[in-house]
Short mmCIF file of C-alpha atoms in Angstrom, two decimals:
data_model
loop_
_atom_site.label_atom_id
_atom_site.label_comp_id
_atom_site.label_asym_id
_atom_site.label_seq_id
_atom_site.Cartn_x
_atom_site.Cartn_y
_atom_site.Cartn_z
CA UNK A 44 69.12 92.87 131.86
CA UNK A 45 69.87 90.37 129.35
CA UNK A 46 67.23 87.06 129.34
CA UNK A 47 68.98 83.76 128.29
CA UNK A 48 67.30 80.79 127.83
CA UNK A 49 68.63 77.17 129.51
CA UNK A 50 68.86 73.50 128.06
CA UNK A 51 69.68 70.40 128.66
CA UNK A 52 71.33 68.47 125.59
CA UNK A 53 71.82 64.55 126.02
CA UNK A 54 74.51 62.41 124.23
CA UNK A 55 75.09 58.69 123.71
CA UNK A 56 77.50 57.09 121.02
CA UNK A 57 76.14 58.11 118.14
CA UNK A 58 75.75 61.99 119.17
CA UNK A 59 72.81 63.44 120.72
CA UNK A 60 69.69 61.96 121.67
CA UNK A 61 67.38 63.98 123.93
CA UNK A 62 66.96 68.16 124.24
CA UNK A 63 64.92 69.77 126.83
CA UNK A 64 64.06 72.74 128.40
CA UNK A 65 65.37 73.59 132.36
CA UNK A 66 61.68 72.92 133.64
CA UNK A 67 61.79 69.50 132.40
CA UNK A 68 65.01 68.81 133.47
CA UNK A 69 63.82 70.08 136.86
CA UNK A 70 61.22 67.73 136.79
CA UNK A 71 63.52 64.39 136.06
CA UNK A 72 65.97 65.42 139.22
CA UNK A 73 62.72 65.53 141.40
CA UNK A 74 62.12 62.33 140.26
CA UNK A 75 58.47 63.02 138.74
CA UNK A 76 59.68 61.56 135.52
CA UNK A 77 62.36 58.69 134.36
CA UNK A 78 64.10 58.13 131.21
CA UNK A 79 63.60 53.92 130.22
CA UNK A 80 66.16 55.16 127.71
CA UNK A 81 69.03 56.09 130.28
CA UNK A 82 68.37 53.07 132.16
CA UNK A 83 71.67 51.98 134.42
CA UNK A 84 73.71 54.56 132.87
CA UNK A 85 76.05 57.65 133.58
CA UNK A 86 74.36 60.02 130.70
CA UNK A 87 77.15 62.55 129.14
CA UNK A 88 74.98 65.77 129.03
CA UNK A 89 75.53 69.25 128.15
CA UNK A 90 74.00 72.71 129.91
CA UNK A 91 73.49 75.25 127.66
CA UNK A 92 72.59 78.98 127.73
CA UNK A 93 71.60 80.64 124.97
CA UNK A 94 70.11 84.66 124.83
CA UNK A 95 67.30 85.84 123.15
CA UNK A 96 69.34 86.04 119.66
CA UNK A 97 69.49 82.56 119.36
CA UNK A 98 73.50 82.77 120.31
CA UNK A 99 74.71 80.14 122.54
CA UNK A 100 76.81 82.13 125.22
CA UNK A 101 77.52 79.04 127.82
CA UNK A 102 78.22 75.47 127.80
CA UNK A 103 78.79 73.27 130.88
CA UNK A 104 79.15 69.46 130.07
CA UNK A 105 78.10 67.51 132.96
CA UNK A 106 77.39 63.46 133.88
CA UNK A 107 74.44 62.41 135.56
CA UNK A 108 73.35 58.73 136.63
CA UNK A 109 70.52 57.09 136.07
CA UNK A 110 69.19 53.93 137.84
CA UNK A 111 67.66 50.90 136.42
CA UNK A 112 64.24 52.20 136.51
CA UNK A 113 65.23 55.27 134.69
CA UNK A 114 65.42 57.78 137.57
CA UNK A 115 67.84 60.37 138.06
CA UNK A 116 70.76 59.79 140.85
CA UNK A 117 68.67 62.22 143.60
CA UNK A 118 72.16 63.45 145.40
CA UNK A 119 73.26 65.11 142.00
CA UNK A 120 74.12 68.36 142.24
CA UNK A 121 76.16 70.77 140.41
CA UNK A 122 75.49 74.79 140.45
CA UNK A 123 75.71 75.47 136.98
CA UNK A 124 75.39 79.17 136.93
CA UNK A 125 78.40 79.69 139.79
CA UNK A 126 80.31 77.61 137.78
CA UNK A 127 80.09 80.17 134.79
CA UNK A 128 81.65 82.96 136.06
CA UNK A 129 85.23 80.92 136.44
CA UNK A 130 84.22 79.29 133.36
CA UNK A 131 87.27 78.88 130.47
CA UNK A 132 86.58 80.24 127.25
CA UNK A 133 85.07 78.27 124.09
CA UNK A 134 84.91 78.24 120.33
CA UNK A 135 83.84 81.65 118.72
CA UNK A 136 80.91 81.27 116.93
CA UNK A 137 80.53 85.00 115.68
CA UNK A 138 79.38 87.17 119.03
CA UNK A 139 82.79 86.37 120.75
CA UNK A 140 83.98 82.82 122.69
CA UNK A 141 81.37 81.20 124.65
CA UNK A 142 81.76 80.11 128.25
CA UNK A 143 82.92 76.65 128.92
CA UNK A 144 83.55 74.32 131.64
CA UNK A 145 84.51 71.00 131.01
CA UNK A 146 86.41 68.20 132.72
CA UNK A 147 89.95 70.00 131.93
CA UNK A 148 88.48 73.60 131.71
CA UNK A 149 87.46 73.70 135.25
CA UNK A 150 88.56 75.21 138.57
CA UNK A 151 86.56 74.12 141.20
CA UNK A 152 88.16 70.07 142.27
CA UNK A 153 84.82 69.22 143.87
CA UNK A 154 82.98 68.71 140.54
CA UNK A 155 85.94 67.81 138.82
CA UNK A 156 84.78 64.18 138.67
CA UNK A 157 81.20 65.22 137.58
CA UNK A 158 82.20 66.70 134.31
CA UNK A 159 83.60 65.07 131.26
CA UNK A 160 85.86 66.89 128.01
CA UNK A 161 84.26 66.88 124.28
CA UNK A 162 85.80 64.44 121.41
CA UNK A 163 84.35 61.26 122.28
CA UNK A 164 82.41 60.86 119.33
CA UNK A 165 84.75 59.92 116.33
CA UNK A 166 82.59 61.42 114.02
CA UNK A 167 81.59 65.03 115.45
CA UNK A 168 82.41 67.61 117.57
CA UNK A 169 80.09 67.56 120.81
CA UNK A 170 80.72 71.33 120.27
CA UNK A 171 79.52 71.49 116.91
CA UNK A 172 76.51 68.96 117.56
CA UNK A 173 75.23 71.34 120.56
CA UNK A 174 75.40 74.37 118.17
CA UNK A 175 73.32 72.88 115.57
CA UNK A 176 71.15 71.27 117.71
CA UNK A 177 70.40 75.21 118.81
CA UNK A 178 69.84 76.21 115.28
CA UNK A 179 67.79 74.07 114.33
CA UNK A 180 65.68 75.04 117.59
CA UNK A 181 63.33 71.64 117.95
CA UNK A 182 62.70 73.19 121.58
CA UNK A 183 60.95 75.86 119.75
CA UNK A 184 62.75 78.77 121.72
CA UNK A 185 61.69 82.12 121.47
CA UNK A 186 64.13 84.98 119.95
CA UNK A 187 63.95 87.78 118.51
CA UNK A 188 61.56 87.85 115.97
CA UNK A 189 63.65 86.98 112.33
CA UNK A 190 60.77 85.73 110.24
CA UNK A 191 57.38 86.57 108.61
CA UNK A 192 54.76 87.59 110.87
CA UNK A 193 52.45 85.85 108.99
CA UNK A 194 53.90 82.47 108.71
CA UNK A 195 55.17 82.17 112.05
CA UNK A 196 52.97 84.18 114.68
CA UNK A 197 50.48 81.01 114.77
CA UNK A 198 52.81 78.22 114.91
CA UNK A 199 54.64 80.35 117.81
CA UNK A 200 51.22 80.60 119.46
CA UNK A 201 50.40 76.99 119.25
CA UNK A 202 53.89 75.96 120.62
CA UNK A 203 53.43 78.36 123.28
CA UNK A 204 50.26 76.83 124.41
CA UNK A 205 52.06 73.31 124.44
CA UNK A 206 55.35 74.62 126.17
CA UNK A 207 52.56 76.51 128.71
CA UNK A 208 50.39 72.44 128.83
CA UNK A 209 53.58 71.09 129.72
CA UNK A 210 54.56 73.39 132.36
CA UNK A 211 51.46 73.58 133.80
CA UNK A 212 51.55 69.19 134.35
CA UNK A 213 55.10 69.47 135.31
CA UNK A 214 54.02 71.50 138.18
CA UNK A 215 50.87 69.51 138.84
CA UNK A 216 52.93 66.38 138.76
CA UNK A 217 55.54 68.30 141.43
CA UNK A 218 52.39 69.10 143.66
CA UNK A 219 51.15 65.52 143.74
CA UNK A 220 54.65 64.18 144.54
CA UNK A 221 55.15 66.61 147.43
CA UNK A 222 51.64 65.96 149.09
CA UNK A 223 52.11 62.40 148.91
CA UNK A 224 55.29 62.55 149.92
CA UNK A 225 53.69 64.60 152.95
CA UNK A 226 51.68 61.78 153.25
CA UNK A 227 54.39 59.56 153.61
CA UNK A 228 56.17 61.45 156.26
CA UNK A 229 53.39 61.50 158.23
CA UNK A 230 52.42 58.04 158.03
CA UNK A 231 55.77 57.74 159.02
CA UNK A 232 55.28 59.71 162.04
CA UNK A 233 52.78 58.35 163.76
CA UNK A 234 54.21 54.70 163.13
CA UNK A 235 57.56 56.21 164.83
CA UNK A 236 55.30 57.37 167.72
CA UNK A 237 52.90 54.22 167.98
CA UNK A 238 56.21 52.27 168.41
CA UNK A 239 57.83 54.56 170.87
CA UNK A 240 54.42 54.35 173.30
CA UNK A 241 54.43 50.46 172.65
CA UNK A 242 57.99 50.64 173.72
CA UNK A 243 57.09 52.76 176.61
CA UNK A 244 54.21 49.94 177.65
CA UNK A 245 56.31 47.08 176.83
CA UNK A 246 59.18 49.01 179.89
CA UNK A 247 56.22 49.31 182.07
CA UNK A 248 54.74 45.81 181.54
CA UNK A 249 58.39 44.49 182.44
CA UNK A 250 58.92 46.57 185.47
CA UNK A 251 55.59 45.55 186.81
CA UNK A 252 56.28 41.72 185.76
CA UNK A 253 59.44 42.18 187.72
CA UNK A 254 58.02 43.54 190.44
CA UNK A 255 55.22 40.74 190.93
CA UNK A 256 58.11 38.24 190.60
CA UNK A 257 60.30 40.00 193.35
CA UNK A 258 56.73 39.75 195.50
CA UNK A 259 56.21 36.16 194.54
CA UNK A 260 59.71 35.13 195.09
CA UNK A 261 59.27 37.11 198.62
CA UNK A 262 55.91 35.91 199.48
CA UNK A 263 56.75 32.25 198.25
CA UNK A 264 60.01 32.52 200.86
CA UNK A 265 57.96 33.23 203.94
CA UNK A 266 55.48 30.50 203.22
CA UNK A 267 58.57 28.11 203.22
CA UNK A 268 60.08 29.41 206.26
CA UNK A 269 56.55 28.66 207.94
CA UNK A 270 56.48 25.29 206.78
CA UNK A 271 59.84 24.70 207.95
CA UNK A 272 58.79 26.01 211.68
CA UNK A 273 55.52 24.15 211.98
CA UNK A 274 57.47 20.87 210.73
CA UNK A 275 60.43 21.37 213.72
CA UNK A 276 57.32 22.73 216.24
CA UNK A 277 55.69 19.36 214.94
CA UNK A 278 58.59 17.19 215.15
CA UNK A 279 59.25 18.44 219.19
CA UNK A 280 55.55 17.72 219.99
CA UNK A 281 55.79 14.03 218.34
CA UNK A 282 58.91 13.35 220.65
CA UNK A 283 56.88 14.61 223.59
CA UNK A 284 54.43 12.57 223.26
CA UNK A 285 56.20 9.38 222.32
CA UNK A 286 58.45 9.76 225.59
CA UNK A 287 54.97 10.15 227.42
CA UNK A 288 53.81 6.82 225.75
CA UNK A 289 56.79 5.52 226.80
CA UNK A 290 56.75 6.30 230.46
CA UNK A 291 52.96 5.49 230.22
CA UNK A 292 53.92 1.68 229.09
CA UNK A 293 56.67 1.47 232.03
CA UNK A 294 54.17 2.10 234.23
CA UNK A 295 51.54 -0.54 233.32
CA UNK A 296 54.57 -2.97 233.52
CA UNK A 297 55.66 -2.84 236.50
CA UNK A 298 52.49 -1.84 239.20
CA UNK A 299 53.66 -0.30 242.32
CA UNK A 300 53.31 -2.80 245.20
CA UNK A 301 50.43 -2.60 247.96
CA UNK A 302 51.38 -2.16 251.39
#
């Protein structure tokens, strides 16, 4: 099975300005680490393959958005690798033409808008840039082995320790994000579920406020129908005993005779 290597190439006006490895790249669309240099803007970049002679064999020239602190646009998504196999055919640069999908050269609509075409830099090729960029191999990628032992073995060595370093804090980095983003969630959880039982107390503290009301109201109605009975009971008694008064004076003014 053939290994290939994968890049990430980045352009801005005056050609390209930032190579990296997948892992890296991984690392920037989780969000671990920004770019302050891509701040606010739609980056023109360029996936690459390339196998273990050095040969690029693929090229996919992509956009991706950055925000103003530098972050990559976390809905971006485009499946390089299933793009490839509908992929048009690029330059020939000696082991046959390379696989290419760009804003014209591609068939699938739905990333249509995501890609963009090469020859927007007056003075190079994007093509060309990308190629030499791979030569000249600043991401230290291991081919097949084309040099002295002698004079290259350690430096190989040493950048394989740092490529390993940088790995190995990539994923560290990708750890602590996902725990304290499991932090978050949970926070988040029990916030969602303290404010659903205060919810649930606040419904019960209003049905039994309503229901004390409904007694008061209830309560405060029978009291007033009592007044109202002893008043009229009080009122017939009073007329009573002012007609007895009454009789009582008409007697004392007029004595019944003696016979």
């Amino acid at each position: 099975m053939n290994k290939h290597t994968e890049a990430i190439i980045f352009f801005n006006t005056q050609g390209i300005c930032k190579e990296m490895l997948m892992p890296e790249f991984e690392a920037i669309l989780d969000g671990v680490v920004c770019l302050d240099e891509l701040q606010g803007q739609a980056a023109k970049c360029a996936y690459v393959q390339i196998d273990e002679h050095l040969q690029i064999i693929a090229i996919v020239l992509f956009l991706l958005d950055f925000d103003q602190e530098g972050m990559a646009d976390r809905q971006w998504n485009i499946p390089f690798k299933h793009l490839l196999p509908t992929a048009g055919q690029g330059p020939n640069w000696g082991t046959g033409p390379i696989k290419l999908v760009t804003q014209t050269v591609c068939t699938n609509d739905t990333y249509y808008a995501s890609l963009w075409d090469s020859g927007t830099i007056e003075s190079a090729d994007e093509l060309l840039l990308i190629k030499e960029a791979i030569k000249r191999n600043r991401l230290r990628i291991q081919g097949q082995k084309t040099a002295t032992k002698k004079e290259v073995a350690p430096q190989e060595r040493t950048d394989d320790q740092s490529i390993l370093k940088i790995k190995q804090q990539i994923a560290q980095l990708k750890q602590l994000f996902n725990d304290e983003l499991k932090r978050y969630q949970q926070a988040l959880n029990k916030a969602k579920q303290a404010n659903e039982e205060l919810v649930s107390q606040n419904q019960a503290l209003s049905m039994q406020l309503e229901t004390q009301k409904q007694q008061f109201e209830d309560r405060n109605n029978y009291l007033t129908q009592l007044l109202k009975n002893a008043e009229r009971k009080n009122r017939a008694e009073l007329s009573i005993m002012q007609r007895q008064i009454e009789l009582g004076r008409k007697f004392q003014t007029y004595p019944s005779k003696v016979c």
